[in-house]
């Protein structure tokens, strides 16, 4: 299989850099898979699960928003926070959802509110998804 | 001439000072290692971010329809200087050299008839600038934290963006010290609003990107984030530079203290011997006189 270069960076560190077969990215307007030779694309990422396929292995990572750039030299994901699925602190996620719910109540009507609500929904979706995978 | 006791006290105090500077040097050395690793780990993100943003900026068809954070306000009358320094002193010329660079810029701006405001991050820079420009300092952000997180940078950048959206300034420049090595930290001025891109990919055909959702949405997300990232990077570079500067300053201080101890010990011993000789002469001549 043709591989391509994939880099995953968060503000604190370069989390991953190497050749991979396929990456499934949770885009803001729906998940999309990236294979070698993908057309140049810049997409927003919503909080969700990213799957990296490399040499027959799958790695699942939780990203809390960011950007993905597909360019001539591969895929670069600029993520806000990256944690592997096993390391994710479910309690911390729940606490964050709770604090966001509180904040949404205090924000006045406007585009900021819309954005916060959309963000909250993504977090909730992620949480339900995790609940589902945990039960399997 | 000082008495023997005075000299002993003085020698002891020099030795105590040397112990302190030595300890500070070792603390700085261990902190430096951590700060340097953090600064180096943050570089890839900032570099990629710059590249992505540069790519988008070069493909934006109509610069005037772009968000103000990218295009600027179209004038450069009011400048904001974000001066990032340390919270603590005793680190050689670290704080002063950043302040000096900022002051040079202030003088240049004043000569050109521009207005300027100052936002200080770190107490030491604020202390130095307050003497001359207390009217222009709009805020002092103190970062008394153990480990610098991205949220601290976001806090600063949110303030910047809020001020910018209120139309309080046209151009923002970040002053910090770039960490080159333990003995070399370069004070740097970096314009962050509106961002300046190196025209590197001029010759290379830049790919035409697809945007998802669309260009404007991505830019409105990306630009504030870029500012936070640049501030974060500056703070990390600063933290590493500060420890590096402190380490070499304390290394110098320890060496100077060692030199002083050597000299003081020699004078002390000479005086002591002279005293003993004098006493002996007194005793012997006393005995001879009998």
mmCIF file with all atom_site columns, N, CA, C and O in Angstrom, chain B residues 94-132:
data_model
loop_
_atom_site.group_PDB
_atom_site.id
_atom_site.type_symbol
_atom_site.label_atom_id
_atom_site.label_alt_id
_atom_site.label_comp_id
_atom_site.label_asym_id
_atom_site.label_entity_id
_atom_site.label_seq_id
_atom_site.pdbx_PDB_ins_code
_atom_site.Cartn_x
_atom_site.Cartn_y
_atom_site.Cartn_z
_atom_site.occupancy
_atom_site.B_iso_or_equiv
_atom_site.pdbx_formal_charge
_atom_site.auth_seq_id
_atom_site.auth_comp_id
_atom_site.auth_asym_id
_atom_site.auth_atom_id
_atom_site.pdbx_PDB_model_num
ATOM 1   N N  . UNK B 1 94  ? 19.480 39.738 31.177 1.00 0.00 ? 94  UNK B N  1
ATOM 2   C CA . UNK B 1 94  ? 18.329 39.180 30.461 1.00 0.00 ? 94  UNK B CA 1
ATOM 3   C C  . UNK B 1 94  ? 17.174 40.169 30.340 1.00 0.00 ? 94  UNK B C  1
ATOM 4   O O  . UNK B 1 94  ? 16.722 40.490 29.236 1.00 0.00 ? 94  UNK B O  1
ATOM 5   N N  . UNK B 1 95  ? 16.701 40.673 31.495 1.00 0.00 ? 95  UNK B N  1
ATOM 6   C CA . UNK B 1 95  ? 15.554 41.579 31.460 1.00 0.00 ? 95  UNK B CA 1
ATOM 7   C C  . UNK B 1 95  ? 15.911 42.897 30.789 1.00 0.00 ? 95  UNK B C  1
ATOM 8   O O  . UNK B 1 95  ? 15.155 43.422 29.977 1.00 0.00 ? 95  UNK B O  1
ATOM 9   N N  . UNK B 1 96  ? 17.094 43.431 31.159 1.00 0.00 ? 96  UNK B N  1
ATOM 10  C CA . UNK B 1 96  ? 17.484 44.737 30.619 1.00 0.00 ? 96  UNK B CA 1
ATOM 11  C C  . UNK B 1 96  ? 17.622 44.717 29.111 1.00 0.00 ? 96  UNK B C  1
ATOM 12  O O  . UNK B 1 96  ? 17.294 45.685 28.439 1.00 0.00 ? 96  UNK B O  1
ATOM 13  N N  . UNK B 1 97  ? 18.110 43.581 28.566 1.00 0.00 ? 97  UNK B N  1
ATOM 14  C CA . UNK B 1 97  ? 18.343 43.587 27.119 1.00 0.00 ? 97  UNK B CA 1
ATOM 15  C C  . UNK B 1 97  ? 17.019 43.570 26.363 1.00 0.00 ? 97  UNK B C  1
ATOM 16  O O  . UNK B 1 97  ? 16.902 44.181 25.297 1.00 0.00 ? 97  UNK B O  1
ATOM 17  N N  . UNK B 1 98  ? 16.006 42.919 26.909 1.00 0.00 ? 98  UNK B N  1
ATOM 18  C CA . UNK B 1 98  ? 14.686 42.946 26.261 1.00 0.00 ? 98  UNK B CA 1
ATOM 19  C C  . UNK B 1 98  ? 14.110 44.351 26.360 1.00 0.00 ? 98  UNK B C  1
ATOM 20  O O  . UNK B 1 98  ? 13.599 44.903 25.383 1.00 0.00 ? 98  UNK B O  1
ATOM 21  N N  . UNK B 1 99  ? 14.234 44.932 27.563 1.00 0.00 ? 99  UNK B N  1
ATOM 22  C CA . UNK B 1 99  ? 13.692 46.276 27.760 1.00 0.00 ? 99  UNK B CA 1
ATOM 23  C C  . UNK B 1 99  ? 14.419 47.277 26.870 1.00 0.00 ? 99  UNK B C  1
ATOM 24  O O  . UNK B 1 99  ? 13.796 48.183 26.305 1.00 0.00 ? 99  UNK B O  1
ATOM 25  N N  . UNK B 1 100 ? 15.722 47.075 26.709 1.00 0.00 ? 100 UNK B N  1
ATOM 26  C CA . UNK B 1 100 ? 16.483 48.002 25.877 1.00 0.00 ? 100 UNK B CA 1
ATOM 27  C C  . UNK B 1 100 ? 15.971 47.963 24.435 1.00 0.00 ? 100 UNK B C  1
ATOM 28  O O  . UNK B 1 100 ? 15.785 49.002 23.796 1.00 0.00 ? 100 UNK B O  1
ATOM 29  N N  . UNK B 1 101 ? 15.723 46.752 23.946 1.00 0.00 ? 101 UNK B N  1
ATOM 30  C CA . UNK B 1 101 ? 15.209 46.612 22.578 1.00 0.00 ? 101 UNK B CA 1
ATOM 31  C C  . UNK B 1 101 ? 13.849 47.311 22.446 1.00 0.00 ? 101 UNK B C  1
ATOM 32  O O  . UNK B 1 101 ? 13.602 48.024 21.470 1.00 0.00 ? 101 UNK B O  1
ATOM 33  N N  . UNK B 1 102 ? 13.002 47.110 23.453 1.00 0.00 ? 102 UNK B N  1
ATOM 34  C CA . UNK B 1 102 ? 11.681 47.746 23.429 1.00 0.00 ? 102 UNK B CA 1
ATOM 35  C C  . UNK B 1 102 ? 11.825 49.262 23.461 1.00 0.00 ? 102 UNK B C  1
ATOM 36  O O  . UNK B 1 102 ? 11.122 49.990 22.756 1.00 0.00 ? 102 UNK B O  1
ATOM 37  N N  . UNK B 1 103 ? 12.774 49.732 24.267 1.00 0.00 ? 103 UNK B N  1
ATOM 38  C CA . UNK B 1 103 ? 12.958 51.171 24.401 1.00 0.00 ? 103 UNK B CA 1
ATOM 39  C C  . UNK B 1 103 ? 13.449 51.794 23.091 1.00 0.00 ? 103 UNK B C  1
ATOM 40  O O  . UNK B 1 103 ? 13.012 52.878 22.713 1.00 0.00 ? 103 UNK B O  1
ATOM 41  N N  . UNK B 1 104 ? 14.342 51.066 22.415 1.00 0.00 ? 104 UNK B N  1
ATOM 42  C CA . UNK B 1 104 ? 14.809 51.549 21.107 1.00 0.00 ? 104 UNK B CA 1
ATOM 43  C C  . UNK B 1 104 ? 13.634 51.707 20.155 1.00 0.00 ? 104 UNK B C  1
ATOM 44  O O  . UNK B 1 104 ? 13.533 52.698 19.428 1.00 0.00 ? 104 UNK B O  1
ATOM 45  N N  . UNK B 1 105 ? 12.736 50.693 20.178 1.00 0.00 ? 105 UNK B N  1
ATOM 46  C CA . UNK B 1 105 ? 11.565 50.749 19.303 1.00 0.00 ? 105 UNK B CA 1
ATOM 47  C C  . UNK B 1 105 ? 10.681 51.933 19.696 1.00 0.00 ? 105 UNK B C  1
ATOM 48  O O  . UNK B 1 105 ? 10.178 52.651 18.826 1.00 0.00 ? 105 UNK B O  1
ATOM 49  N N  . UNK B 1 106 ? 10.521 52.138 20.992 1.00 0.00 ? 106 UNK B N  1
ATOM 50  C CA . UNK B 1 106 ? 9.692  53.251 21.464 1.00 0.00 ? 106 UNK B CA 1
ATOM 51  C C  . UNK B 1 106 ? 10.243 54.581 20.960 1.00 0.00 ? 106 UNK B C  1
ATOM 52  O O  . UNK B 1 106 ? 9.504  55.425 20.439 1.00 0.00 ? 106 UNK B O  1
ATOM 53  N N  . UNK B 1 107 ? 11.560 54.734 21.081 1.00 0.00 ? 107 UNK B N  1
ATOM 54  C CA . UNK B 1 107 ? 12.180 55.973 20.619 1.00 0.00 ? 107 UNK B CA 1
ATOM 55  C C  . UNK B 1 107 ? 11.957 56.183 19.133 1.00 0.00 ? 107 UNK B C  1
ATOM 56  O O  . UNK B 1 107 ? 11.656 57.293 18.691 1.00 0.00 ? 107 UNK B O  1
ATOM 57  N N  . UNK B 1 108 ? 12.103 55.081 18.373 1.00 0.00 ? 108 UNK B N  1
ATOM 58  C CA . UNK B 1 108 ? 11.907 55.181 16.933 1.00 0.00 ? 108 UNK B CA 1
ATOM 59  C C  . UNK B 1 108 ? 10.466 55.570 16.617 1.00 0.00 ? 108 UNK B C  1
ATOM 60  O O  . UNK B 1 108 ? 10.209 56.407 15.741 1.00 0.00 ? 108 UNK B O  1
ATOM 61  N N  . UNK B 1 109 ? 9.529  54.974 17.354 1.00 0.00 ? 109 UNK B N  1
ATOM 62  C CA . UNK B 1 109 ? 8.114  55.266 17.122 1.00 0.00 ? 109 UNK B CA 1
ATOM 63  C C  . UNK B 1 109 ? 7.800  56.700 17.489 1.00 0.00 ? 109 UNK B C  1
ATOM 64  O O  . UNK B 1 109 ? 7.082  57.407 16.763 1.00 0.00 ? 109 UNK B O  1
ATOM 65  N N  . UNK B 1 110 ? 8.362  57.135 18.627 1.00 0.00 ? 110 UNK B N  1
ATOM 66  C CA . UNK B 1 110 ? 8.094  58.500 19.083 1.00 0.00 ? 110 UNK B CA 1
ATOM 67  C C  . UNK B 1 110 ? 8.652  59.511 18.076 1.00 0.00 ? 110 UNK B C  1
ATOM 68  O O  . UNK B 1 110 ? 8.019  60.534 17.778 1.00 0.00 ? 110 UNK B O  1
ATOM 69  N N  . UNK B 1 111 ? 9.835  59.184 17.530 1.00 0.00 ? 111 UNK B N  1
ATOM 70  C CA . UNK B 1 111 ? 10.441 60.093 16.549 1.00 0.00 ? 111 UNK B CA 1
ATOM 71  C C  . UNK B 1 111 ? 9.591  60.167 15.284 1.00 0.00 ? 111 UNK B C  1
ATOM 72  O O  . UNK B 1 111 ? 9.533  61.206 14.620 1.00 0.00 ? 111 UNK B O  1
ATOM 73  N N  . UNK B 1 112 ? 8.917  59.047 14.953 1.00 0.00 ? 112 UNK B N  1
ATOM 74  C CA . UNK B 1 112 ? 8.095  59.028 13.751 1.00 0.00 ? 112 UNK B CA 1
ATOM 75  C C  . UNK B 1 112 ? 6.696  59.595 14.014 1.00 0.00 ? 112 UNK B C  1
ATOM 76  O O  . UNK B 1 112 ? 5.847  59.603 13.126 1.00 0.00 ? 112 UNK B O  1
ATOM 77  N N  . UNK B 1 113 ? 6.463  60.010 15.242 1.00 0.00 ? 113 UNK B N  1
ATOM 78  C CA . UNK B 1 113 ? 5.183  60.640 15.559 1.00 0.00 ? 113 UNK B CA 1
ATOM 79  C C  . UNK B 1 113 ? 4.031  59.677 15.752 1.00 0.00 ? 113 UNK B C  1
ATOM 80  O O  . UNK B 1 113 ? 2.866  60.039 15.625 1.00 0.00 ? 113 UNK B O  1
ATOM 81  N N  . UNK B 1 114 ? 4.376  58.404 16.080 1.00 0.00 ? 114 UNK B N  1
ATOM 82  C CA . UNK B 1 114 ? 3.310  57.429 16.305 1.00 0.00 ? 114 UNK B CA 1
ATOM 83  C C  . UNK B 1 114 ? 2.967  57.374 17.796 1.00 0.00 ? 114 UNK B C  1
ATOM 84  O O  . UNK B 1 114 ? 3.778  57.757 18.634 1.00 0.00 ? 114 UNK B O  1
ATOM 85  N N  . UNK B 1 115 ? 1.788  56.860 18.060 1.00 0.00 ? 115 UNK B N  1
ATOM 86  C CA . UNK B 1 115 ? 1.419  56.650 19.450 1.00 0.00 ? 115 UNK B CA 1
ATOM 87  C C  . UNK B 1 115 ? 1.730  55.205 19.805 1.00 0.00 ? 115 UNK B C  1
ATOM 88  O O  . UNK B 1 115 ? 1.678  54.333 18.945 1.00 0.00 ? 115 UNK B O  1
ATOM 89  N N  . UNK B 1 116 ? 2.028  54.963 21.064 1.00 0.00 ? 116 UNK B N  1
ATOM 90  C CA . UNK B 1 116 ? 2.306  53.585 21.453 1.00 0.00 ? 116 UNK B CA 1
ATOM 91  C C  . UNK B 1 116 ? 1.764  53.300 22.849 1.00 0.00 ? 116 UNK B C  1
ATOM 92  O O  . UNK B 1 116 ? 1.609  54.195 23.669 1.00 0.00 ? 116 UNK B O  1
ATOM 93  N N  . UNK B 1 117 ? 1.443  52.041 23.066 1.00 0.00 ? 117 UNK B N  1
ATOM 94  C CA . UNK B 1 117 ? 1.041  51.561 24.378 1.00 0.00 ? 117 UNK B CA 1
ATOM 95  C C  . UNK B 1 117 ? 1.872  50.329 24.690 1.00 0.00 ? 117 UNK B C  1
ATOM 96  O O  . UNK B 1 117 ? 2.397  49.679 23.790 1.00 0.00 ? 117 UNK B O  1
ATOM 97  N N  . UNK B 1 118 ? 1.947  50.042 25.976 1.00 0.00 ? 118 UNK B N  1
ATOM 98  C CA . UNK B 1 118 ? 2.779  48.911 26.383 1.00 0.00 ? 118 UNK B CA 1
ATOM 99  C C  . UNK B 1 118 ? 1.953  47.941 27.209 1.00 0.00 ? 118 UNK B C  1
ATOM 100 O O  . UNK B 1 118 ? 1.175  48.364 28.074 1.00 0.00 ? 118 UNK B O  1
ATOM 101 N N  . UNK B 1 119 ? 2.091  46.664 26.901 1.00 0.00 ? 119 UNK B N  1
ATOM 102 C CA . UNK B 1 119 ? 1.499  45.626 27.736 1.00 0.00 ? 119 UNK B CA 1
ATOM 103 C C  . UNK B 1 119 ? 2.657  44.770 28.224 1.00 0.00 ? 119 UNK B C  1
ATOM 104 O O  . UNK B 1 119 ? 3.411  44.225 27.427 1.00 0.00 ? 119 UNK B O  1
ATOM 105 N N  . UNK B 1 120 ? 2.810  44.701 29.533 1.00 0.00 ? 120 UNK B N  1
ATOM 106 C CA . UNK B 1 120 ? 3.951  43.961 30.065 1.00 0.00 ? 120 UNK B CA 1
ATOM 107 C C  . UNK B 1 120 ? 3.516  42.580 30.519 1.00 0.00 ? 120 UNK B C  1
ATOM 108 O O  . UNK B 1 120 ? 2.515  42.427 31.202 1.00 0.00 ? 120 UNK B O  1
ATOM 109 N N  . UNK B 1 121 ? 4.276  41.588 30.129 1.00 0.00 ? 121 UNK B N  1
ATOM 110 C CA . UNK B 1 121 ? 4.106  40.246 30.663 1.00 0.00 ? 121 UNK B CA 1
ATOM 111 C C  . UNK B 1 121 ? 5.362  39.986 31.475 1.00 0.00 ? 121 UNK B C  1
ATOM 112 O O  . UNK B 1 121 ? 6.452  39.948 30.926 1.00 0.00 ? 121 UNK B O  1
ATOM 113 N N  . UNK B 1 122 ? 5.203  39.846 32.774 1.00 0.00 ? 122 UNK B N  1
ATOM 114 C CA . UNK B 1 122 ? 6.381  39.689 33.624 1.00 0.00 ? 122 UNK B CA 1
ATOM 115 C C  . UNK B 1 122 ? 6.665  40.987 34.364 1.00 0.00 ? 122 UNK B C  1
ATOM 116 O O  . UNK B 1 122 ? 6.637  42.059 33.790 1.00 0.00 ? 122 UNK B O  1
ATOM 117 N N  . UNK B 1 123 ? 6.931  40.853 35.657 1.00 0.00 ? 123 UNK B N  1
ATOM 118 C CA . UNK B 1 123 ? 7.034  41.999 36.535 1.00 0.00 ? 123 UNK B CA 1
ATOM 119 C C  . UNK B 1 123 ? 8.295  42.826 36.287 1.00 0.00 ? 123 UNK B C  1
ATOM 120 O O  . UNK B 1 123 ? 8.275  44.042 36.385 1.00 0.00 ? 123 UNK B O  1
ATOM 121 N N  . UNK B 1 124 ? 9.377  42.152 35.959 1.00 0.00 ? 124 UNK B N  1
ATOM 122 C CA . UNK B 1 124 ? 10.664 42.843 35.907 1.00 0.00 ? 124 UNK B CA 1
ATOM 123 C C  . UNK B 1 124 ? 10.714 43.897 34.803 1.00 0.00 ? 124 UNK B C  1
ATOM 124 O O  . UNK B 1 124 ? 11.243 44.984 34.996 1.00 0.00 ? 124 UNK B O  1
ATOM 125 N N  . UNK B 1 125 ? 10.147 43.547 33.654 1.00 0.00 ? 125 UNK B N  1
ATOM 126 C CA . UNK B 1 125 ? 10.123 44.507 32.558 1.00 0.00 ? 125 UNK B CA 1
ATOM 127 C C  . UNK B 1 125 ? 9.253  45.695 32.906 1.00 0.00 ? 125 UNK B C  1
ATOM 128 O O  . UNK B 1 125 ? 9.586  46.851 32.620 1.00 0.00 ? 125 UNK B O  1
ATOM 129 N N  . UNK B 1 126 ? 8.129  45.412 33.576 1.00 0.00 ? 126 UNK B N  1
ATOM 130 C CA . UNK B 1 126 ? 7.214  46.484 33.973 1.00 0.00 ? 126 UNK B CA 1
ATOM 131 C C  . UNK B 1 126 ? 7.916  47.447 34.925 1.00 0.00 ? 126 UNK B C  1
ATOM 132 O O  . UNK B 1 126 ? 7.793  48.663 34.799 1.00 0.00 ? 126 UNK B O  1
ATOM 133 N N  . UNK B 1 127 ? 8.695  46.879 35.869 1.00 0.00 ? 127 UNK B N  1
ATOM 134 C CA . UNK B 1 127 ? 9.408  47.727 36.826 1.00 0.00 ? 127 UNK B CA 1
ATOM 135 C C  . UNK B 1 127 ? 10.358 48.685 36.121 1.00 0.00 ? 127 UNK B C  1
ATOM 136 O O  . UNK B 1 127 ? 10.474 49.846 36.485 1.00 0.00 ? 127 UNK B O  1
ATOM 137 N N  . UNK B 1 128 ? 11.033 48.171 35.091 1.00 0.00 ? 128 UNK B N  1
ATOM 138 C CA . UNK B 1 128 ? 12.018 49.014 34.404 1.00 0.00 ? 128 UNK B CA 1
ATOM 139 C C  . UNK B 1 128 ? 11.353 50.056 33.520 1.00 0.00 ? 128 UNK B C  1
ATOM 140 O O  . UNK B 1 128 ? 11.839 51.174 33.391 1.00 0.00 ? 128 UNK B O  1
ATOM 141 N N  . UNK B 1 129 ? 10.235 49.662 32.904 1.00 0.00 ? 129 UNK B N  1
ATOM 142 C CA . UNK B 1 129 ? 9.584  50.585 31.971 1.00 0.00 ? 129 UNK B CA 1
ATOM 143 C C  . UNK B 1 129 ? 8.739  51.623 32.700 1.00 0.00 ? 129 UNK B C  1
ATOM 144 O O  . UNK B 1 129 ? 8.497  52.714 32.187 1.00 0.00 ? 129 UNK B O  1
ATOM 145 N N  . UNK B 1 130 ? 8.303  51.276 33.906 1.00 0.00 ? 130 UNK B N  1
ATOM 146 C CA . UNK B 1 130 ? 7.379  52.143 34.634 1.00 0.00 ? 130 UNK B CA 1
ATOM 147 C C  . UNK B 1 130 ? 8.002  53.505 34.918 1.00 0.00 ? 130 UNK B C  1
ATOM 148 O O  . UNK B 1 130 ? 7.325  54.517 34.904 1.00 0.00 ? 130 UNK B O  1
ATOM 149 N N  . UNK B 1 131 ? 9.308  53.522 35.147 1.00 0.00 ? 131 UNK B N  1
ATOM 150 C CA . UNK B 1 131 ? 9.984  54.773 35.468 1.00 0.00 ? 131 UNK B CA 1
ATOM 151 C C  . UNK B 1 131 ? 9.741  55.830 34.403 1.00 0.00 ? 131 UNK B C  1
ATOM 152 O O  . UNK B 1 131 ? 9.477  56.983 34.691 1.00 0.00 ? 131 UNK B O  1
ATOM 153 N N  . UNK B 1 132 ? 9.825  55.395 33.133 1.00 0.00 ? 132 UNK B N  1
ATOM 154 C CA . UNK B 1 132 ? 9.754  56.368 32.052 1.00 0.00 ? 132 UNK B CA 1
ATOM 155 C C  . UNK B 1 132 ? 8.367  56.439 31.421 1.00 0.00 ? 132 UNK B C  1
ATOM 156 O O  . UNK B 1 132 ? 7.938  57.493 30.996 1.00 0.00 ? 132 UNK B O  1
#
